[in-house]
Short mmCIF file of C-alpha atoms in Angstrom, two decimals:
data_model
loop_
_atom_site.label_atom_id
_atom_site.label_comp_id
_atom_site.label_asym_id
_atom_site.label_seq_id
_atom_site.Cartn_x
_atom_site.Cartn_y
_atom_site.Cartn_z
CA UNK A 1 0.00 0.00 0.00
CA UNK A 2 1.53 3.34 -1.02
CA UNK A 3 1.97 6.03 1.60
CA UNK A 4 -0.72 8.68 1.91
CA UNK A 5 1.65 11.31 0.54
CA UNK A 6 2.33 9.16 -2.51
CA UNK A 7 -1.40 8.56 -2.91
CA UNK A 8 -2.13 12.29 -2.89
CA UNK A 9 0.57 12.86 -5.48
CA UNK A 10 -0.79 10.04 -7.67
CA UNK A 11 -4.18 11.77 -7.58
CA UNK A 12 -2.65 15.09 -8.65
CA UNK A 13 -3.39 16.75 -5.30
CA UNK A 14 -0.85 19.54 -4.93
CA UNK A 15 -0.41 22.47 -2.60
CA UNK A 16 -0.01 22.07 1.18
CA UNK A 17 -3.45 23.42 2.10
CA UNK A 18 -5.34 21.16 -0.33
CA UNK A 19 -3.27 18.13 0.64
CA UNK A 20 -4.03 18.85 4.28
CA UNK A 21 -7.76 19.20 3.47
CA UNK A 22 -7.82 15.74 1.91
CA UNK A 23 -5.82 14.37 4.81
CA UNK A 24 -8.32 15.71 7.34
CA UNK A 25 -11.21 14.26 5.30
CA UNK A 26 -9.50 10.87 5.24
CA UNK A 27 -8.89 11.02 9.00
CA UNK A 28 -12.57 11.71 9.55
CA UNK A 29 -13.45 8.58 7.60
CA UNK A 30 -10.85 6.53 9.48
CA UNK A 31 -12.30 7.61 12.84
CA UNK A 32 -15.90 6.94 11.86
CA UNK A 33 -15.66 4.02 9.43
CA UNK A 34 -12.31 2.33 9.64
CA UNK A 35 -13.28 -0.72 7.53
CA UNK A 36 -14.33 1.25 4.41
CA UNK A 37 -11.26 3.44 4.81
CA UNK A 38 -8.94 0.44 4.93
CA UNK A 39 -10.70 -1.11 1.94
CA UNK A 40 -10.12 2.08 -0.06
CA UNK A 41 -6.50 2.36 0.96
CA UNK A 42 -5.69 -1.30 0.35
CA UNK A 43 -7.76 -2.06 -2.73
CA UNK A 44 -8.62 1.07 -4.74
CA UNK A 45 -6.33 2.51 -7.40
CA UNK A 46 -4.33 5.29 -5.66
CA UNK A 47 -5.46 8.08 -8.05
CA UNK A 48 -9.08 7.45 -6.97
CA UNK A 49 -8.52 7.21 -3.22
CA UNK A 50 -8.38 10.89 -2.12
CA UNK A 51 -11.56 11.89 -3.97
CA UNK A 52 -13.44 8.83 -2.69
CA UNK A 53 -12.25 9.46 0.86
CA UNK A 54 -13.47 13.06 0.61
CA UNK A 55 -16.78 11.82 -0.79
CA UNK A 56 -17.25 9.33 2.03
CA UNK A 57 -16.36 11.99 4.61
CA UNK A 58 -18.98 14.30 3.08
CA UNK A 59 -21.64 11.58 3.00
CA UNK A 60 -20.96 10.79 6.66
CA UNK A 61 -21.06 14.48 7.60
CA UNK A 62 -24.53 14.92 6.10
CA UNK A 63 -25.75 11.64 7.60
CA UNK A 64 -24.54 12.68 11.07
CA UNK A 65 -26.34 16.03 10.93
CA UNK A 66 -29.53 14.37 9.65
CA UNK A 67 -29.57 11.95 12.59
CA UNK A 68 -28.51 14.20 15.48
CA UNK A 69 -30.86 16.03 17.83
CA UNK A 70 -34.53 16.83 17.73
CA UNK A 71 -36.39 17.13 14.42
CA UNK A 72 -36.12 20.91 14.69
CA UNK A 73 -32.37 20.71 15.39
CA UNK A 74 -31.90 18.37 12.44
CA UNK A 75 -33.79 20.68 10.11
CA UNK A 76 -31.84 23.71 11.29
CA UNK A 77 -28.52 21.90 11.08
CA UNK A 78 -29.20 20.66 7.57
CA UNK A 79 -30.33 24.08 6.37
CA UNK A 80 -27.07 25.57 7.63
CA UNK A 81 -25.02 22.74 6.16
CA UNK A 82 -26.78 23.05 2.79
CA UNK A 83 -25.86 26.74 2.63
CA UNK A 84 -22.25 25.92 3.46
CA UNK A 85 -22.08 23.16 0.85
CA UNK A 86 -23.59 25.35 -1.86
CA UNK A 87 -21.09 28.10 -1.06
CA UNK A 88 -18.20 25.64 -1.13
CA UNK A 89 -19.24 24.18 -4.47
CA UNK A 90 -19.63 27.64 -5.96
CA UNK A 91 -16.43 29.17 -4.65
CA UNK A 92 -14.23 26.14 -4.03
CA UNK A 93 -13.57 27.45 -0.55
CA UNK A 94 -15.00 26.88 2.94
CA UNK A 95 -13.98 27.21 6.58
CA UNK A 96 -14.41 23.41 6.80
CA UNK A 97 -11.50 21.40 5.34
CA UNK A 98 -13.83 18.46 4.59
CA UNK A 99 -16.05 20.69 2.46
CA UNK A 100 -13.01 22.22 0.77
CA UNK A 101 -11.72 18.76 -0.12
CA UNK A 102 -15.14 17.62 -1.29
CA UNK A 103 -15.72 20.72 -3.41
CA UNK A 104 -12.35 20.14 -5.06
CA UNK A 105 -13.20 16.46 -5.66
CA UNK A 106 -16.57 17.33 -7.23
CA UNK A 107 -14.93 19.88 -9.51
CA UNK A 108 -11.90 17.83 -10.50
CA UNK A 109 -13.89 14.63 -11.09
CA UNK A 110 -16.76 16.45 -12.79
CA UNK A 111 -19.52 14.98 -10.61
CA UNK A 112 -22.85 16.62 -11.58
CA UNK A 113 -23.94 18.77 -8.65
CA UNK A 114 -27.53 17.58 -8.92
CA UNK A 115 -26.51 14.45 -7.03
CA UNK A 116 -25.26 16.63 -4.16
CA UNK A 117 -28.34 18.85 -4.04
CA UNK A 118 -30.61 15.81 -4.31
CA UNK A 119 -28.83 14.15 -1.39
CA UNK A 120 -29.07 17.24 0.79
CA UNK A 121 -32.77 17.64 -0.02
CA UNK A 122 -33.36 13.98 0.85
CA UNK A 123 -31.48 14.38 4.11
CA UNK A 124 -33.79 17.24 5.10
CA UNK A 125 -36.94 15.30 4.22
CA UNK A 126 -36.73 11.52 3.93
CA UNK A 127 -34.02 11.09 6.57
CA UNK A 128 -34.38 13.91 9.10
CA UNK A 129 -38.15 13.37 9.33
CA UNK A 130 -37.96 9.58 9.09
CA UNK A 131 -40.87 7.83 10.84
CA UNK A 132 -40.85 4.45 9.14
CA UNK A 133 -42.33 3.11 5.92
CA UNK A 134 -45.98 2.56 5.23
CA UNK A 135 -45.32 0.06 2.43
CA UNK A 136 -42.82 -1.00 -0.25
CA UNK A 137 -43.53 2.10 -2.34
CA UNK A 138 -42.60 4.25 0.65
CA UNK A 139 -39.34 2.36 1.03
CA UNK A 140 -38.53 2.82 -2.66
CA UNK A 141 -39.26 6.55 -2.37
CA UNK A 142 -36.76 6.71 0.52
CA UNK A 143 -34.10 5.07 -1.64
CA UNK A 144 -34.72 7.52 -4.48
CA UNK A 145 -34.72 10.57 -2.22
CA UNK A 146 -31.84 9.79 0.12
CA UNK A 147 -30.02 6.46 0.01
CA UNK A 148 -29.29 6.38 -3.73
CA UNK A 149 -27.98 9.96 -4.09
CA UNK A 150 -26.18 9.47 -0.77
CA UNK A 151 -24.14 6.66 -2.25
CA UNK A 152 -23.53 8.48 -5.53
CA UNK A 153 -22.12 11.62 -3.88
CA UNK A 154 -19.36 9.23 -2.82
CA UNK A 155 -19.08 6.44 -5.40
CA UNK A 156 -20.00 8.74 -8.30
CA UNK A 157 -16.56 10.31 -7.94
CA UNK A 158 -14.95 7.21 -9.43
CA UNK A 159 -16.30 8.23 -12.85
CA UNK A 160 -14.74 11.19 -14.60
CA UNK A 161 -17.78 13.32 -15.47
CA UNK A 162 -20.06 11.36 -13.15
CA UNK A 163 -21.96 8.10 -13.69
CA UNK A 164 -23.82 7.49 -16.92
CA UNK A 165 -27.46 6.32 -16.71
CA UNK A 166 -26.52 2.62 -16.74
CA UNK A 167 -23.92 3.06 -14.02
CA UNK A 168 -26.30 5.13 -11.88
CA UNK A 169 -29.01 2.48 -12.30
CA UNK A 170 -26.54 -0.19 -11.23
CA UNK A 171 -25.81 1.69 -8.04
CA UNK A 172 -29.57 2.01 -7.48
CA UNK A 173 -29.84 -1.79 -7.49
CA UNK A 174 -26.87 -2.05 -5.18
CA UNK A 175 -28.38 0.47 -2.75
CA UNK A 176 -31.68 -1.42 -2.72
CA UNK A 177 -29.91 -4.57 -1.58
CA UNK A 178 -27.56 -2.82 0.83
CA UNK A 179 -30.35 -0.90 2.54
CA UNK A 180 -32.47 -4.02 3.04
CA UNK A 181 -29.53 -5.88 4.57
CA UNK A 182 -28.61 -2.90 6.71
CA UNK A 183 -32.11 -2.48 8.10
CA UNK A 184 -32.31 -6.18 8.99
CA UNK A 185 -28.86 -6.24 10.57
CA UNK A 186 -29.69 -3.15 12.66
CA UNK A 187 -33.23 -4.14 13.68
CA UNK A 188 -32.48 -4.25 17.39
CA UNK A 189 -30.68 -0.92 17.55
CA UNK A 190 -33.15 0.87 15.31
CA UNK A 191 -36.12 -0.35 17.37
CA UNK A 192 -34.35 0.74 20.55
CA UNK A 193 -33.97 4.20 18.99
CA UNK A 194 -37.66 4.29 18.09
CA UNK A 195 -37.23 3.50 14.36
CA UNK A 196 -39.14 0.72 12.65
CA UNK A 197 -37.55 0.08 9.26
CA UNK A 198 -39.75 -2.78 8.06
CA UNK A 199 -42.78 -1.45 6.16
CA UNK A 200 -45.86 -1.47 8.37
CA UNK A 201 -47.93 -3.12 5.65
CA UNK A 202 -45.73 -6.20 5.90
CA UNK A 203 -46.23 -6.42 9.64
CA UNK A 204 -49.96 -6.39 8.95
CA UNK A 205 -49.58 -9.15 6.36
CA UNK A 206 -48.09 -11.42 9.02
CA UNK A 207 -50.28 -10.23 11.92
CA UNK A 208 -47.19 -8.93 13.73
CA UNK A 209 -47.27 -5.79 15.86
CA UNK A 210 -44.53 -3.29 16.48
CA UNK A 211 -44.62 -4.33 20.13
CA UNK A 212 -43.89 -7.92 19.07
CA UNK A 213 -40.67 -6.71 17.48
CA UNK A 214 -39.72 -4.27 20.23
CA UNK A 215 -40.07 -7.00 22.88
CA UNK A 216 -38.26 -9.52 20.66
CA UNK A 217 -41.07 -12.06 20.70
CA UNK A 218 -39.98 -15.30 19.07
CA UNK A 219 -43.28 -16.45 17.56
CA UNK A 220 -44.13 -18.25 14.32
CA UNK A 221 -45.58 -15.03 12.92
CA UNK A 222 -42.46 -13.02 13.77
CA UNK A 223 -40.20 -15.70 12.31
CA UNK A 224 -42.29 -15.79 9.14
CA UNK A 225 -42.03 -12.00 8.80
CA UNK A 226 -38.26 -12.04 9.22
CA UNK A 227 -37.89 -14.93 6.80
CA UNK A 228 -39.90 -13.04 4.20
CA UNK A 229 -37.75 -9.94 4.72
CA UNK A 230 -34.48 -11.84 4.37
CA UNK A 231 -35.82 -13.44 1.17
CA UNK A 232 -36.54 -9.98 -0.23
CA UNK A 233 -33.02 -8.89 0.69
CA UNK A 234 -31.59 -12.02 -0.93
CA UNK A 235 -33.56 -11.35 -4.12
CA UNK A 236 -32.32 -7.75 -4.16
CA UNK A 237 -28.76 -8.95 -3.71
CA UNK A 238 -29.19 -11.43 -6.56
CA UNK A 239 -30.50 -8.57 -8.72
CA UNK A 240 -27.07 -6.90 -8.52
CA UNK A 241 -25.60 -9.67 -10.69
CA UNK A 242 -23.18 -8.15 -13.20
CA UNK A 243 -22.97 -4.89 -11.29
CA UNK A 244 -19.21 -5.13 -10.83
CA UNK A 245 -18.66 -4.47 -14.53
CA UNK A 246 -20.23 -1.02 -14.10
CA UNK A 247 -17.56 0.10 -11.64
CA UNK A 248 -14.32 1.66 -12.80
CA UNK A 249 -11.52 -0.93 -12.90
CA UNK A 250 -9.66 0.91 -10.16
CA UNK A 251 -12.56 0.52 -7.75
CA UNK A 252 -13.75 -2.98 -8.63
CA UNK A 253 -11.80 -4.71 -5.84
CA UNK A 254 -13.49 -2.41 -3.30
CA UNK A 255 -16.96 -2.96 -4.78
CA UNK A 256 -16.44 -6.73 -4.83
CA UNK A 257 -15.39 -6.61 -1.18
CA UNK A 258 -18.42 -4.50 -0.25
CA UNK A 259 -20.67 -7.06 -1.93
CA UNK A 260 -18.95 -9.96 -0.21
CA UNK A 261 -19.38 -8.28 3.17
CA UNK A 262 -23.04 -7.60 2.42
CA UNK A 263 -23.61 -11.25 1.50
CA UNK A 264 -21.79 -12.34 4.66
CA UNK A 265 -23.93 -10.09 6.84
CA UNK A 266 -27.18 -11.21 5.21
CA UNK A 267 -26.23 -14.84 5.82
CA UNK A 268 -25.62 -13.96 9.48
CA UNK A 269 -29.07 -12.33 9.70
CA UNK A 270 -30.64 -15.43 8.16
CA UNK A 271 -28.92 -17.62 10.75
CA UNK A 272 -29.93 -15.32 13.60
CA UNK A 273 -33.66 -15.45 12.84
CA UNK A 274 -35.60 -13.84 15.67
CA UNK A 275 -32.28 -13.34 17.47
CA UNK A 276 -31.80 -10.28 15.25
CA UNK A 277 -34.43 -8.61 17.46
CA UNK A 278 -32.26 -9.09 20.54
CA UNK A 279 -28.95 -7.84 19.19
CA UNK A 280 -27.66 -6.18 16.04
CA UNK A 281 -25.98 -8.51 13.58
CA UNK A 282 -22.49 -7.19 12.96
CA UNK A 283 -19.81 -8.35 10.58
CA UNK A 284 -17.71 -9.88 13.33
CA UNK A 285 -13.93 -9.64 13.15
CA UNK A 286 -12.70 -12.77 11.40
CA UNK A 287 -14.85 -12.75 8.26
CA UNK A 288 -14.22 -9.10 7.25
CA UNK A 289 -10.50 -9.56 7.79
CA UNK A 290 -10.54 -12.74 5.74
CA UNK A 291 -12.53 -11.08 2.93
CA UNK A 292 -10.26 -8.04 2.92
CA UNK A 293 -7.07 -10.10 2.89
CA UNK A 294 -8.40 -12.33 0.12
CA UNK A 295 -9.27 -9.25 -1.93
CA UNK A 296 -5.84 -7.72 -1.30
CA UNK A 297 -4.24 -10.97 -2.47
CA UNK A 298 -6.30 -10.87 -5.67
CA UNK A 299 -8.65 -13.76 -4.88
CA UNK A 300 -11.94 -11.94 -5.35
CA UNK A 301 -13.92 -14.67 -7.05
CA UNK A 302 -15.59 -14.58 -10.45
CA UNK A 303 -15.17 -11.34 -12.44
CA UNK A 304 -18.34 -9.56 -13.38
CA UNK A 305 -20.63 -10.93 -10.67
CA UNK A 306 -20.17 -8.18 -8.13
CA UNK A 307 -22.32 -9.96 -5.56
CA UNK A 308 -20.64 -12.93 -4.04
CA UNK A 309 -24.06 -14.58 -3.91
CA UNK A 310 -22.70 -17.96 -4.77
CA UNK A 311 -22.44 -18.52 -1.00
CA UNK A 312 -25.14 -18.00 1.17
CA UNK A 313 -23.54 -2.18 3.77
CA UNK A 314 -24.90 1.74 6.40
CA UNK A 315 -26.65 4.61 5.05
CA UNK A 316 -28.73 4.89 8.14
#
């Protein structure tokens, strides 16, 4: 793995202030999400790493503001942040080094700003005011408003000029699968925080109440509901078949690793059954390390699948 200084140079990042901005953005990612950071550093082509690190730092910054405080505090915080982001994108400057790095990444990589404005708008509506999903259509609207643009403000930086329609659609499929897995893996924690992320209509279909889930009742109806949800997540993961080919070659090892981790976590949720209501289903330590080391060694499985679904990530 090249040094960070060498990586910045490979990406054409020059000037002490700008290099320091990217460094601070990368440190923010390392503190908050060490696994994605290590995957980028170990597996992505060095010229892509600084921009992607800045993109992930920006995505996390927006996500943090959208989830912190009362609804009024979230709305106020996002309004202020939106003004700061718009000013940074327009001028290329900001008091915040993360926003300076991100504005430079958007400009240098040519990411269309509509993805950024769409993400910020979704943060202020679909995420900050989140109160669950009425049905599948409501869930899909959440993906379109927040989760999909949230991923593209980060991953869209891999493409010079931004993703084309086919690439963007591929990431939409990926987000659909990732969000379903994430919601299932985080059921316990989300319920403890007052968030129900399974559409209410599907609880009704199985005659399950929110209280059944909050008290972690292990009943046939609850098990049937969770089985149906994991099957939907598995189908969504299968629908990402061929997605890897839509990623830039320099990012494909990272995307393949993300998909492998997602498949691993879904398999753990399937094994947990109703136990997912009593504790969140994490990645563990051994499997992610094994997947990361295998990817670093070049053993990433079949090219062009991008799912790892031959064996049985978090926007929120």
